[in-house]
Amino acid sequence: VIILLSIFIQFLLEDIMERLQEISSYYHLMAETDALYQIIQKKSGLSFAEFWVLAAIRIDGLSYQHEIARSYGINRQTVNSALRHLSEKGLAFLESEKDNQKVKKVILTEKGISFAEKYIDTMVNLENKAWLALSEEERSLLVSATEHFNKVFRKEIGGES
């Protein structure tokens, strides 16, 4: 019985160690991906929040702070601060809606459009090249596996499913 228990415990430990190695590999890949995006962000001279707020405007056509916050997972105060800095740099401005002065739409200036073309559009083009280097099956698997992981992880940490 002790020998069987010992074998069982060893099997469980090996399985746990294998899972830890897998998740560690995933952590390293996520960190490497983040580092690749940081290279572009740092070249732009913008802060993390400023860069991704500009990306939300340029890539997704988002025009309102709450949309950017929700879509990119950046809290509204950070989005507001980033927009203020983008405005100070002459890259964007806020324009009040005609029917509701409290609601402000984000608009890129000519300088902001040129800046976004240089950094955001370049990033998108590089992403597309990397994406198309994957097979259709790899792209589909990457998307579905990431969606599933995020759904399960969100549920486990108590977020909505």
PDB file of C-alpha atoms in Angstrom, residues 15-28:
ATOM      1  CA  ASP A  15       1.766  16.005 -13.468  1.00  0.00           C
ATOM      2  CA  ILE A  16       1.776  19.178 -11.348  1.00  0.00           C
ATOM      3  CA  MET A  17       5.346  19.980 -12.418  1.00  0.00           C
ATOM      4  CA  GLU A  18       4.413  19.505 -16.073  1.00  0.00           C
ATOM      5  CA  ARG A  19       1.451  21.919 -15.696  1.00  0.00           C
ATOM      6  CA  LEU A  20       3.711  24.454 -13.959  1.00  0.00           C
ATOM      7  CA  GLN A  21       6.202  24.238 -16.816  1.00  0.00           C
ATOM      8  CA  GLU A  22       3.415  24.733 -19.372  1.00  0.00           C
ATOM      9  CA  ILE A  23       2.008  27.776 -17.597  1.00  0.00           C
ATOM     10  CA  SER A  24       5.519  29.155 -17.132  1.00  0.00           C
ATOM     11  CA  SER A  25       6.092  28.836 -20.880  1.00  0.00           C
ATOM     12  CA  TYR A  26       2.821  30.682 -21.465  1.00  0.00           C
ATOM     13  CA  TYR A  27       3.873  33.473 -19.045  1.00  0.00           C
ATOM     14  CA  HIS A  28       7.148  33.881 -20.906  1.00  0.00           C
TER      15      HIS A  28
END
